XYZ file of C-alpha atoms in Angstrom:
762
model
C 4.296 -3.612 -31.335
C 7.587 -1.603 -30.816
C 9.091 -1.925 -27.250
C 9.479 1.787 -26.475
C 11.839 1.042 -23.710
C 14.003 -1.190 -25.789
C 14.126 1.840 -28.399
C 15.067 4.261 -25.814
C 18.031 2.114 -24.578
C 19.023 1.306 -28.120
C 19.402 5.066 -28.798
C 21.375 5.693 -25.637
C 23.785 3.051 -26.516
C 24.043 4.445 -30.048
C 24.826 7.924 -28.886
C 27.267 6.691 -26.362
C 29.046 4.668 -28.878
C 28.987 7.719 -31.270
C 30.517 9.835 -28.552
C 33.215 7.401 -27.885
C 34.062 6.910 -31.555
C 34.124 10.549 -32.264
C 36.281 11.171 -29.240
C 38.833 8.655 -30.483
C 38.863 10.163 -34.056
C 39.241 13.750 -32.426
C 42.172 12.402 -30.419
C 43.956 11.119 -33.439
C 43.435 14.505 -35.333
C 40.490 13.513 -37.460
C 38.367 16.482 -36.683
C 36.120 16.178 -39.471
C 35.507 12.535 -38.949
C 34.709 13.113 -35.271
C 32.331 15.798 -36.368
C 30.297 13.439 -38.742
C 30.351 10.594 -36.026
C 28.868 12.916 -33.348
C 26.452 14.440 -35.852
C 25.241 11.042 -37.128
C 24.812 9.649 -33.710
C 22.439 12.637 -32.915
C 20.298 12.341 -36.035
C 18.370 9.200 -34.946
C 17.513 10.797 -31.722
C 16.283 13.826 -33.354
C 14.104 11.613 -35.812
C 12.683 9.638 -33.114
C 11.896 12.674 -30.948
C 10.213 14.607 -33.945
C 8.029 11.530 -34.581
C 6.911 11.578 -30.993
C 6.102 15.254 -30.992
C 4.192 15.024 -34.207
C 2.053 12.217 -32.634
C 1.536 14.411 -29.625
C 0.402 17.371 -31.852
C -1.965 15.113 -33.797
C -3.548 14.149 -30.358
C -3.667 17.945 -29.674
C -1.053 17.844 -26.990
C 2.121 19.929 -26.851
C 4.786 18.426 -24.720
C 7.796 19.902 -23.368
C 10.122 17.607 -25.426
C 9.978 20.245 -28.251
C 12.741 22.293 -26.532
C 15.008 19.122 -26.459
C 14.282 18.854 -30.341
C 15.008 22.462 -30.953
C 18.320 22.263 -28.979
C 19.576 19.424 -30.755
C 18.550 20.495 -34.278
C 20.157 23.946 -33.571
C 23.276 22.531 -32.503
C 23.528 20.432 -35.696
C 22.721 23.611 -37.753
C 25.393 25.767 -35.999
C 28.094 23.004 -36.456
C 28.162 22.328 -32.734
C 28.070 18.591 -33.153
C 29.671 17.878 -29.763
C 27.110 19.986 -27.964
C 24.495 18.101 -30.039
C 25.488 14.577 -29.091
C 25.873 15.641 -25.456
C 22.181 16.883 -25.521
C 21.202 13.618 -27.140
C 22.967 11.719 -24.392
C 21.201 13.970 -21.786
C 17.882 13.299 -23.392
C 18.103 9.502 -24.000
C 19.940 9.106 -20.605
C 17.155 10.881 -18.863
C 14.373 8.822 -20.443
C 16.269 5.599 -19.630
C 16.801 6.812 -16.215
C 13.089 7.560 -15.954
C 12.331 4.000 -17.172
C 14.533 2.645 -14.534
C 13.025 4.778 -11.757
C 9.395 3.973 -12.918
C 10.395 0.173 -13.014
C 11.648 0.468 -9.518
C 8.575 2.256 -8.396
C 6.449 -0.325 -10.153
C 8.064 -3.203 -8.377
C 5.412 -3.716 -5.662
C 2.607 -3.624 -8.355
C 4.447 -5.966 -10.609
C 5.230 -8.326 -7.685
C 1.461 -8.714 -6.974
C 0.806 -9.534 -10.668
C 3.725 -11.838 -11.130
C 2.864 -14.061 -8.018
C -0.638 -14.662 -9.258
C -1.069 -18.497 -8.954
C -2.031 -20.491 -12.181
C -2.296 -24.248 -10.782
C -3.925 -25.751 -7.666
C -4.024 -29.098 -6.069
C -7.502 -30.441 -5.839
C -8.497 -33.432 -3.793
C -11.605 -35.509 -4.842
C -12.345 -39.061 -3.683
C -9.127 -39.580 -1.936
C -7.072 -38.618 -5.108
C -5.048 -35.300 -5.334
C -4.532 -33.945 -8.745
C -2.728 -30.750 -10.072
C -5.235 -28.723 -12.097
C -5.382 -25.136 -13.625
C -7.096 -22.782 -11.049
C -9.449 -21.960 -13.813
C -10.966 -25.205 -13.321
C -11.533 -24.906 -9.572
C -15.275 -24.872 -8.611
C -17.092 -23.621 -5.325
C -16.990 -26.569 -2.963
C -13.881 -28.165 -4.171
C -11.316 -29.343 -1.639
C -8.134 -27.564 -2.275
C -4.562 -28.675 -0.804
C -2.188 -25.921 -0.039
C 1.266 -27.163 0.585
C 3.912 -25.403 2.687
C 5.296 -22.375 0.739
C 2.598 -22.353 -1.759
C 0.354 -19.392 -2.746
C -3.385 -19.801 -1.795
C -4.944 -20.188 -5.298
C -8.583 -19.232 -4.590
C -10.532 -17.821 -1.701
C -11.740 -20.581 0.611
C -12.436 -21.858 4.232
C -9.861 -23.653 6.123
C -10.730 -27.358 6.899
C -7.576 -28.110 8.828
C -7.371 -27.366 12.626
C -5.014 -24.413 11.910
C -3.175 -22.693 9.196
C -0.329 -20.287 9.360
C -0.586 -17.701 6.524
C 1.561 -15.033 5.408
C -0.647 -11.959 4.039
C 2.150 -9.419 3.461
C 1.639 -9.391 -0.193
C -1.996 -8.093 0.370
C -1.703 -6.272 3.649
C 1.857 -5.231 3.994
C 1.830 -6.720 7.554
C 5.140 -8.753 7.914
C 4.025 -11.189 10.658
C 2.179 -14.466 9.658
C -1.361 -15.045 11.177
C -2.726 -18.208 12.410
C -6.318 -18.947 10.966
C -8.374 -21.579 12.707
C -10.757 -24.225 11.316
C -13.612 -22.528 9.371
C -11.864 -19.170 8.950
C -11.137 -17.749 5.516
C -7.952 -17.802 3.530
C -7.663 -15.336 0.689
C -6.175 -16.069 -2.695
C -2.740 -14.553 -3.138
C -1.629 -15.092 0.495
C 1.297 -17.468 1.193
C 1.293 -20.826 3.331
C 3.882 -19.986 5.895
C 3.109 -23.180 7.861
C 2.350 -26.845 7.269
C 0.098 -28.156 4.595
C -3.490 -27.474 5.002
C -6.804 -28.081 3.253
C -9.549 -25.595 2.460
C -12.962 -25.529 0.725
C -13.235 -23.221 -2.247
C -15.811 -20.541 -1.795
C -15.141 -18.560 -5.089
C -13.810 -19.455 -8.536
C -10.367 -18.117 -9.450
C -11.972 -15.250 -11.520
C -14.211 -14.065 -8.582
C -11.487 -14.513 -5.903
C -9.703 -11.777 -4.027
C -6.539 -11.879 -5.794
C -7.982 -11.829 -9.341
C -9.861 -8.670 -8.354
C -6.587 -7.058 -7.069
C -4.753 -7.931 -10.229
C -7.507 -6.254 -12.274
C -7.422 -3.150 -10.093
C -3.480 -2.963 -10.212
C -3.545 -3.503 -13.839
C -5.972 -0.462 -14.243
C -3.777 1.616 -11.994
C -0.690 1.085 -14.090
C -2.340 2.132 -17.310
C -3.958 5.289 -16.119
C -2.197 8.524 -16.831
C -1.182 10.572 -13.903
C -2.714 14.147 -13.517
C 0.776 15.093 -12.593
C 1.692 14.447 -16.217
C -0.925 16.570 -17.321
C 0.233 19.219 -14.814
C 3.633 19.134 -16.481
C 2.077 19.527 -19.796
C 0.356 22.662 -18.563
C 3.800 24.038 -17.328
C 5.240 23.361 -20.758
C 2.720 25.693 -22.405
C 4.402 28.465 -20.518
C 7.885 27.038 -20.597
C 8.194 26.589 -24.350
C 7.605 30.329 -25.235
C 9.625 31.684 -22.282
C 12.481 29.566 -23.386
C 12.259 30.664 -26.983
C 11.959 34.545 -25.961
C 15.123 34.157 -23.702
C 16.983 32.459 -26.352
C 15.946 34.914 -28.999
C 16.904 37.837 -26.742
C 20.413 36.334 -25.930
C 21.068 35.994 -29.732
C 19.665 39.496 -30.468
C 21.651 41.297 -27.742
C 24.878 39.456 -28.310
C 24.711 38.616 -31.918
C 25.851 35.136 -31.262
C 23.607 32.280 -32.117
C 25.536 29.986 -29.857
C 24.258 31.666 -26.807
C 20.693 30.972 -27.973
C 21.607 27.516 -28.331
C 23.144 27.311 -24.969
C 19.784 28.720 -23.546
C 17.758 26.099 -25.252
C 20.186 23.311 -24.002
C 19.667 24.316 -20.342
C 16.092 24.905 -20.945
C 15.525 21.237 -21.903
C 12.691 20.440 -19.521
C 13.796 17.073 -18.072
C 12.458 17.891 -14.467
C 9.087 18.301 -16.096
C 9.293 15.175 -18.208
C 10.822 12.887 -15.481
C 9.410 14.039 -12.193
C 5.694 13.617 -12.574
C 5.493 9.891 -13.743
C 8.108 8.798 -11.431
C 6.499 10.375 -8.327
C 2.974 9.170 -9.481
C 3.995 5.614 -10.003
C 5.891 5.681 -6.753
C 2.896 6.969 -4.780
C 0.573 4.190 -6.255
C 3.248 1.492 -5.662
C 3.700 2.525 -2.044
C -0.025 2.401 -1.500
C -0.316 -1.142 -3.095
C 2.433 -2.236 -0.482
C 0.153 -1.053 2.454
C -3.081 -2.904 0.810
C -4.489 0.308 -0.857
C -5.139 -0.183 -4.523
C -5.603 3.220 -6.299
C -7.262 3.029 -9.694
C -5.214 5.408 -11.541
C -3.881 9.020 -11.408
C -7.174 10.928 -11.163
C -8.048 9.319 -7.760
C -4.380 9.765 -6.632
C -4.753 13.605 -7.364
C -8.284 13.836 -5.852
C -7.083 12.198 -2.656
C -4.248 14.612 -2.251
C -6.855 17.433 -2.479
C -9.636 15.983 -0.234
C -11.141 18.524 2.216
C -14.398 16.494 3.417
C -14.517 12.703 4.275
C -18.072 11.050 4.611
C -18.277 7.618 6.365
C -20.859 4.930 6.093
C -21.533 3.680 9.585
C -22.338 -0.115 9.527
C -19.461 -2.164 8.480
C -17.173 0.917 7.982
C -16.794 2.678 11.219
C -18.407 -0.311 13.011
C -17.618 -3.987 12.861
C -20.906 -4.529 11.074
C -23.640 -7.087 11.887
C -24.675 -8.502 15.167
C -21.974 -9.021 17.763
C -22.214 -10.064 21.262
C -21.490 -6.930 23.471
C -22.526 -8.048 26.891
C -23.994 -10.939 29.001
C -26.467 -10.008 31.720
C -27.340 -12.829 34.136
C -29.852 -13.329 36.892
C -28.843 -14.020 40.623
C -26.595 -17.026 40.938
C -26.454 -17.752 37.133
C -23.205 -18.208 35.234
C -22.636 -16.070 32.205
C -20.707 -18.764 30.382
C -23.315 -21.319 30.970
C -26.125 -19.158 29.758
C -24.166 -18.386 26.497
C -23.149 -22.046 26.063
C -26.825 -23.442 26.293
C -28.319 -20.437 24.072
C -25.456 -21.056 21.558
C -26.173 -24.764 21.540
C -29.875 -24.138 20.881
C -29.257 -21.520 18.215
C -27.066 -23.872 16.112
C -30.484 -24.933 14.717
C -31.289 -21.493 13.383
C -29.949 -19.637 10.234
C -30.754 -16.214 11.490
C -27.848 -13.730 11.719
C -28.378 -13.248 15.328
C -28.171 -17.007 15.906
C -24.931 -16.919 13.920
C -23.537 -14.168 16.207
C -24.416 -16.031 19.380
C -22.738 -19.249 18.105
C -19.758 -17.321 16.997
C -19.386 -15.632 20.395
C -19.530 -19.032 22.182
C -17.045 -20.754 19.944
C -14.643 -17.740 20.252
C -14.712 -18.320 24.084
C -14.119 -22.053 23.687
C -17.250 -23.219 24.926
C -18.329 -26.764 24.331
C -21.562 -26.788 22.459
C -24.031 -29.657 22.164
C -26.556 -30.336 19.447
C -30.161 -29.532 20.510
C -33.171 -31.636 19.791
C -36.942 -31.071 19.472
C -36.229 -27.570 18.312
C -39.008 -25.363 17.100
C -39.692 -21.536 16.581
C -41.905 -20.081 19.178
C -44.361 -17.268 17.766
C -41.744 -16.042 15.404
C -39.767 -14.419 18.165
C -37.467 -17.061 19.443
C -36.367 -20.834 19.718
C -37.167 -23.577 22.124
C -35.606 -27.047 22.343
C -33.841 -29.469 24.500
C -30.179 -29.215 25.313
C -28.539 -31.814 27.564
C -32.006 -32.766 28.742
C -32.850 -29.262 29.694
C -35.699 -27.142 28.133
C -33.888 -23.981 26.711
C -35.777 -20.957 25.235
C -34.163 -17.957 23.643
C -35.755 -14.990 22.352
C -37.265 -11.495 23.034
C -38.354 -10.419 26.505
C -41.888 -10.546 25.561
C -41.464 -14.304 24.660
C -39.767 -15.207 27.786
C -41.680 -12.918 30.395
C -45.029 -12.964 28.580
C -47.339 -10.675 30.555
C -45.514 -10.650 33.574
C -43.239 -7.799 34.581
C -39.532 -8.353 34.058
C -37.299 -9.123 37.058
C -35.273 -6.241 38.361
C -32.097 -7.559 36.856
C -33.963 -7.954 33.622
C -35.149 -4.409 33.677
C -31.448 -3.363 34.046
C -30.560 -5.427 31.060
C -33.153 -3.996 28.960
C -32.092 -0.436 30.105
C -28.288 -1.223 29.147
C -29.523 -2.581 25.902
C -31.277 0.650 25.156
C -28.250 2.605 26.160
C -26.143 0.750 23.683
C -28.723 0.436 20.828
C -28.581 -3.175 21.312
C -30.803 -6.211 20.896
C -31.542 -8.161 23.785
C -32.103 -12.112 23.611
C -33.397 -13.463 26.861
C -32.608 -17.108 27.806
C -34.587 -19.499 30.053
C -33.507 -22.851 31.239
C -36.169 -25.317 32.498
C -38.568 -22.393 33.032
C -35.953 -20.261 35.038
C -35.102 -17.034 33.348
C -31.379 -17.169 33.566
C -29.863 -14.313 31.576
C -29.917 -12.053 28.514
C -27.544 -11.703 25.726
C -26.900 -8.231 24.449
C -26.128 -7.898 20.747
C -25.303 -4.906 18.745
C -22.924 -3.078 16.339
C -19.786 -1.599 17.964
C -17.014 0.567 16.804
C -14.048 -1.155 15.041
C -11.026 -0.992 17.345
C -9.173 1.256 15.166
C -11.980 3.708 14.353
C -11.115 6.583 16.750
C -7.356 6.373 15.695
C -8.512 6.379 12.190
C -10.416 9.532 12.492
C -7.794 11.298 14.408
C -5.295 10.344 11.785
C -7.464 11.865 9.086
C -7.408 15.036 10.988
C -3.667 14.727 11.191
C -3.412 14.127 7.510
C -5.205 17.537 6.867
C -8.952 16.586 6.438
C -11.134 19.570 7.803
C -14.607 18.022 7.825
C -15.729 14.413 8.837
C -19.235 13.408 8.494
C -21.131 10.091 9.211
C -24.039 9.193 7.037
C -26.039 6.072 7.998
C -29.272 4.460 7.144
C -29.640 3.612 10.884
C -32.016 5.369 13.260
C -30.756 8.535 14.932
C -30.214 7.350 18.399
C -28.034 4.405 17.167
C -26.059 6.725 14.933
C -25.653 9.190 17.698
C -24.401 6.550 20.004
C -21.527 5.667 17.712
C -20.691 9.208 16.787
C -20.397 10.302 20.374
C -17.269 8.289 20.669
C -15.801 10.011 17.560
C -14.400 13.422 16.420
C -17.353 13.762 13.919
C -18.583 17.065 12.533
C -21.756 16.045 11.566
C -24.231 12.919 11.711
C -26.704 12.223 9.038
C -29.162 9.365 9.982
C -31.977 7.448 8.456
C -30.407 7.770 5.073
C -31.357 5.306 2.246
C -28.793 4.859 -0.765
C -30.206 7.906 -2.786
C -30.122 10.068 0.389
C -26.553 9.304 0.584
C -25.861 10.220 -2.967
C -27.665 13.560 -2.287
C -25.365 14.027 0.833
C -22.371 13.367 -1.087
C -23.475 15.826 -3.862
C -24.126 18.526 -1.299
C -20.716 18.220 0.307
C -18.912 17.917 -3.177
C -20.415 21.159 -4.222
C -18.660 22.941 -1.288
C -15.244 20.971 -1.209
C -13.450 18.080 -2.699
C -15.206 15.127 -0.968
C -14.158 11.487 -0.322
C -16.760 8.637 0.480
C -15.916 5.579 2.446
C -18.170 2.572 2.428
C -18.181 -1.121 2.378
C -21.537 -2.541 1.342
C -23.525 -2.758 -1.886
C -25.846 0.011 -0.772
C -22.758 2.374 -0.619
C -21.961 1.819 -4.346
C -23.956 4.729 -5.777
C -22.555 7.193 -3.025
C -18.920 5.964 -3.702
C -19.483 6.640 -7.511
C -20.808 10.030 -6.912
C -17.987 11.307 -4.590
C -14.885 12.881 -5.976
C -13.038 9.866 -4.634
C -14.769 6.717 -3.535
C -12.973 4.411 -1.010
C -14.197 0.836 -0.605
C -13.281 -1.357 2.162
C -13.029 -4.556 0.042
C -11.565 -7.066 2.428
C -14.924 -8.573 2.916
C -15.983 -8.821 -0.631
C -18.715 -6.226 -1.523
C -17.888 -6.490 -5.250
C -20.233 -3.676 -6.258
C -18.676 -1.129 -3.877
C -15.231 -2.173 -4.946
C -16.136 -1.625 -8.662
C -17.778 1.748 -8.008
C -14.862 3.005 -5.989
C -11.776 4.688 -7.009
C -9.651 3.263 -4.336
C -10.009 -0.128 -2.775
C -8.503 -1.070 0.524
C -7.949 -4.930 0.525
C -6.937 -5.289 4.087
C -9.707 -4.994 6.861
C -8.226 -1.769 8.397
C -9.971 1.634 8.517
C -6.932 3.423 9.227
C -5.529 2.796 5.789
C -7.914 5.488 4.592
C -5.792 8.147 6.201
C -2.705 6.391 4.935
C -4.073 6.652 1.318
C -4.702 10.369 1.768
C -1.210 10.898 3.293
C 0.466 8.773 0.502
C -1.318 10.821 -2.194
C -0.530 14.204 -0.641
C 3.080 13.369 -0.278
C 3.463 11.975 -3.783
C 1.807 15.176 -5.259
C 3.957 17.351 -3.000
C 7.070 15.687 -4.161
C 6.122 15.777 -7.838
C 5.366 19.446 -7.686
C 8.425 20.114 -5.536
C 10.637 18.339 -8.125
C 9.072 20.227 -11.056
C 9.384 23.745 -9.159
C 12.972 23.156 -7.919
C 14.106 21.578 -11.046
C 12.744 24.213 -13.413
C 14.022 26.900 -11.021
C 17.421 25.417 -11.172
C 17.072 25.367 -15.009
C 16.038 28.917 -15.047
C 19.181 29.896 -13.092
C 21.132 27.949 -15.802
C 19.196 29.737 -18.739
C 20.156 33.114 -17.023
C 23.881 32.089 -17.042
C 23.831 30.756 -20.660
C 22.056 33.880 -21.775
C 25.033 36.078 -20.495
C 27.461 33.693 -21.821
C 28.795 32.161 -18.744
C 27.685 28.537 -19.850
C 28.726 27.128 -23.366
C 26.393 24.580 -24.934
C 28.316 21.435 -23.825
C 28.781 22.776 -20.266
C 25.009 23.641 -20.245
C 24.094 20.108 -21.196
C 26.204 18.697 -18.343
C 24.634 21.007 -15.921
C 21.231 20.185 -17.117
C 22.018 16.431 -16.818
C 22.959 16.958 -13.101
C 19.649 18.650 -12.537
C 17.802 15.744 -14.094
C 19.458 13.245 -11.730
C 18.693 15.230 -8.708
C 14.988 15.489 -9.789
C 14.963 11.696 -10.222
C 16.371 11.051 -6.864
C 13.864 13.487 -5.218
C 10.811 11.962 -7.092
C 11.750 8.476 -5.820
C 11.250 9.706 -2.263
C 7.636 9.000 -2.885
C 8.554 5.428 -2.946
C 9.999 5.406 0.478
C 7.329 5.053 3.204
C 7.381 7.771 5.962
C 7.877 5.224 8.656
C 10.758 2.949 9.198
C 10.034 -0.463 8.096
C 12.471 -2.370 10.205
C 11.184 -0.761 13.409
C 7.605 -1.263 12.209
C 8.146 -5.060 11.935
C 9.682 -5.236 15.453
C 7.037 -3.009 17.090
C 4.382 -4.658 15.055
C 5.085 -8.025 16.703
C 5.125 -6.304 20.134
C 1.800 -4.523 19.451
C 0.225 -7.868 18.500
C 1.532 -9.499 21.605
C 0.144 -6.497 23.692
C -3.171 -6.627 21.965
C -3.541 -10.344 22.743
C -2.771 -9.600 26.399
C -5.431 -6.902 26.456
C -7.976 -9.330 24.736
C -7.369 -11.758 27.535
C -7.530 -8.945 30.113
C -10.947 -7.842 28.645
C -12.389 -11.363 29.658
C -11.278 -10.774 33.321
C -12.769 -7.176 33.282
C -16.080 -8.796 31.997
C -15.990 -10.826 35.052
C -15.466 -7.892 37.328
C -18.377 -6.152 35.845
C -20.462 -9.183 36.492
C -19.234 -9.476 40.128
C -20.274 -5.752 40.450
C -23.723 -6.522 39.247
C -24.139 -9.572 41.419
C -23.182 -7.604 44.526
C -26.656 -5.656 44.021
C -28.424 -8.484 45.820
C -25.580 -10.092 47.830
C -25.456 -10.207 51.596
C -23.348 -11.642 54.323
C -21.021 -14.435 53.290
C -22.044 -14.291 49.546
C -20.933 -10.702 49.387
C -17.699 -11.657 51.065
C -17.036 -14.328 48.464
C -17.688 -12.064 45.690
C -15.335 -9.228 46.904
C -12.697 -11.580 47.541
C -13.146 -13.172 44.151
C -12.809 -9.679 42.588
C -9.751 -9.024 44.639
C -8.088 -12.076 43.374
C -8.890 -11.053 39.800
C -7.412 -7.692 40.132
C -4.282 -8.982 41.837
C -3.623 -11.741 39.530
C -4.505 -10.204 36.284
C -4.809 -6.495 36.382
C -2.196 -5.526 38.735
C 0.494 -8.053 37.167
C -0.357 -6.580 33.755
C -0.007 -2.879 34.635
C 3.300 -3.612 36.625
C 4.707 -5.539 33.631
C 3.707 -2.580 31.255
C 5.494 -0.142 33.598
C 8.694 -2.064 34.167
C 9.169 -3.987 31.003
C 7.045 -2.492 28.009
C 7.259 1.200 28.508
C 11.214 1.240 28.726
C 11.360 -0.616 25.506
C 8.924 1.890 23.911
C 10.690 5.120 25.251
C 13.561 4.896 22.745
C 11.042 5.006 19.810
C 9.271 8.137 20.923
C 10.284 11.737 20.308
C 9.551 12.481 23.887
C 8.188 10.496 26.794
C 5.223 12.780 27.598
C 2.674 10.446 26.205
C 3.959 7.432 28.416
C 4.350 9.528 31.280
C 0.679 10.317 31.168
C -0.057 6.656 30.687
C 2.115 5.803 33.704
C -0.019 8.207 35.775
C -2.890 5.955 34.819
C -0.942 2.986 36.008
C -0.606 4.509 39.516
C -4.336 5.299 39.688
C -5.240 1.723 38.751
C -2.749 0.365 41.330
C -4.128 2.863 43.963
C -7.719 1.479 43.298
C -6.356 -2.013 43.516
C -4.886 -1.330 47.003
C -8.240 0.230 48.060
C -9.880 -3.080 47.139
C -7.164 -4.994 48.885
C -7.928 -3.060 52.061
C -11.630 -3.756 51.836
C -10.896 -7.436 51.224
C -8.411 -7.876 54.100
C -9.609 -9.959 56.860
C -13.422 -9.345 55.658
C -15.922 -11.256 57.528
C -19.531 -11.924 56.710
C -20.688 -9.753 59.586
C -18.851 -6.874 58.137
C -20.475 -7.101 54.908
C -23.265 -4.305 55.384
C -24.777 -2.497 52.479
C -22.265 0.304 52.975
C -19.266 -1.870 52.548
C -20.836 -3.570 49.619
C -21.474 -0.260 48.006
C -17.953 0.837 48.456
C -16.605 -2.330 46.997
C -18.918 -1.996 43.908
C -17.585 1.607 43.448
C -13.948 0.512 43.648
C -14.496 -2.527 41.348
C -16.380 -0.399 38.919
C -13.635 2.271 38.988
C -10.950 -0.446 38.220
C -12.908 -1.927 35.434
C -13.639 1.548 33.676
C -10.111 2.701 34.253
C -8.466 -0.441 32.812
C -10.722 -0.475 29.779
C -9.982 3.195 28.663
C -6.355 2.786 29.686
C -6.026 -0.247 27.232
C -7.630 1.526 24.448
C -5.204 4.338 24.796
C -2.296 2.151 24.902
C -3.387 0.423 21.804
C -3.584 3.753 20.147
C 0.087 4.535 21.178
C 1.365 1.177 20.078
C -0.224 1.488 16.644
C 1.133 5.059 16.368
C 4.603 3.991 17.251
C 4.463 1.023 14.683
C 3.452 3.476 11.876
C 5.490 6.587 12.839
């Protein structure tokens, strides 16, 4: 198969040598030889271009290259050999310049493909051997040395592993993965050697799927190119008409030639593919794989976005959202004993309880004599204690739940959460509330879509109405469609698509039909969901919902740049055509003018390759945002303790109430006050220089002042507090202040997280 890029480079080299040889002959007075050298160097370009145009016509396509062919052929016919070879250089140089620009734009895509691993170190029976990754089977032990690429998807067996995921996610800071966490193929071991257990074959691993998606994206034709072809249908007859009029009015065929030279439509030929590939490449660098040109064009024109709820807007699955305890009970101890018991169960709720305990660093013990109780819970022995965990009907039986348990059930109802009550040696100790909750970035993702120009946002869910409304209440959602099965989701997508171009976002197998039905289907593919990834037009390979708005923004910017390049380039060509028609531009000067226009068009189209955010700043602030996020996570644990103290004050009197209030005061002073003061004096001054104005941080500083004010009120309550002072009115005042601090800090932290993420991506 002929390498078209090699042919184009060879033609450019030939015409450059022909121009130089002809110039030397002309300098030594051999005008006739110079004419033949220039003419001879142009003819191969004419032949190759003619063959290309014939192929296009046979495929029922009329490209804009026809004008370039007419210009070169006309120059040769009119004995304008110098003009002919300059046009040939302009055309071949433009195509080679396009090759370079496209190659540069494809760099991110090519880097993904080129770094695909081919071998792996497999350990079996104490022996480590190097094998092709195609021979890796599920369950094999894989050794990943420092600096090596993870060959297949697996679970880490070492205590920790430091992994650079930038090739997949675009995030520059390596992440630390713990024992049992996943390592995805294609990521880089940025730390010490670690071991992992393969959970997928090479063909089914994350990276193989990404390579398939990237290959498909590279081979698809951009709609922008088809857009250029549509412009050509208008440009070709207009150019011939102007050239004919110039010839007819002036009587000089050279003027017609000059018009055709400057009409050579390189802006149309070059701008479209460069901007398209640049946009796809930029998206890939951010962990967004767009499967070709049609999805990119459709993304750019999206009006309505439909979101699945579970696993898309929310984290998906059961998560521990709160621990309610009886009087005098420890929340951590309730969770530890329940999780120890639940280790014997394979239920998804049991997995969530165990995961929550492990995340808190609680020491679990293996249970004994475990058996299921009436299908609604477990019972067993943990550290010599009889522990039960299950529904409130199981734990309370026919008895009326205690007041604190009634409160727990009420709070579970408010949050659409499942409650798992725990009893220890017959004593009802607490309740674990499990439910689905919003992803941390979901509110920001929805706001970003609005900022990107999306007009309508709809949530479509298979969940019941109250659970769906609970989630939607926290978001800027235009409509909520609940109790929808997969076929209902398809109907919802079809209805919205009839009105406006529609984008559907989902993550599960049940979302695949709706993704396929939408104008653009976007799958969150970081967690697998092969069926949805196959059905989708766009796959986001990093577990971040806010990349949906980035995909829309990148697509719109790429299309805008392509159209802008076409319109401005052809506008300049139109001005040059007018100048040539009245005799102000000779053919050679016109060719040089057109070449300058081509270069400007290429440079402008390459802007689609450059992100709208500043990468260097993003890397620095990205690290800062992660550090602050970790501080907020630790602060959340103290806020949970404050909430528990507020609840415990319900039944507290005398010295017990004093001890709880003093404990809350110490927590606030040591944790909350210290954090807010550090934010105000250290973090905010560092952020100010990255913001267009300081209004946002000024508002956040106002929140700092209110939090510190509430902390001072709590300090005054706690000051010299004695048991005899702790009447019900003082306890109620303390509860109000503690509750205010807890609520204020939670919403303040969420707002700060939004600001930090905005600054990183701005």
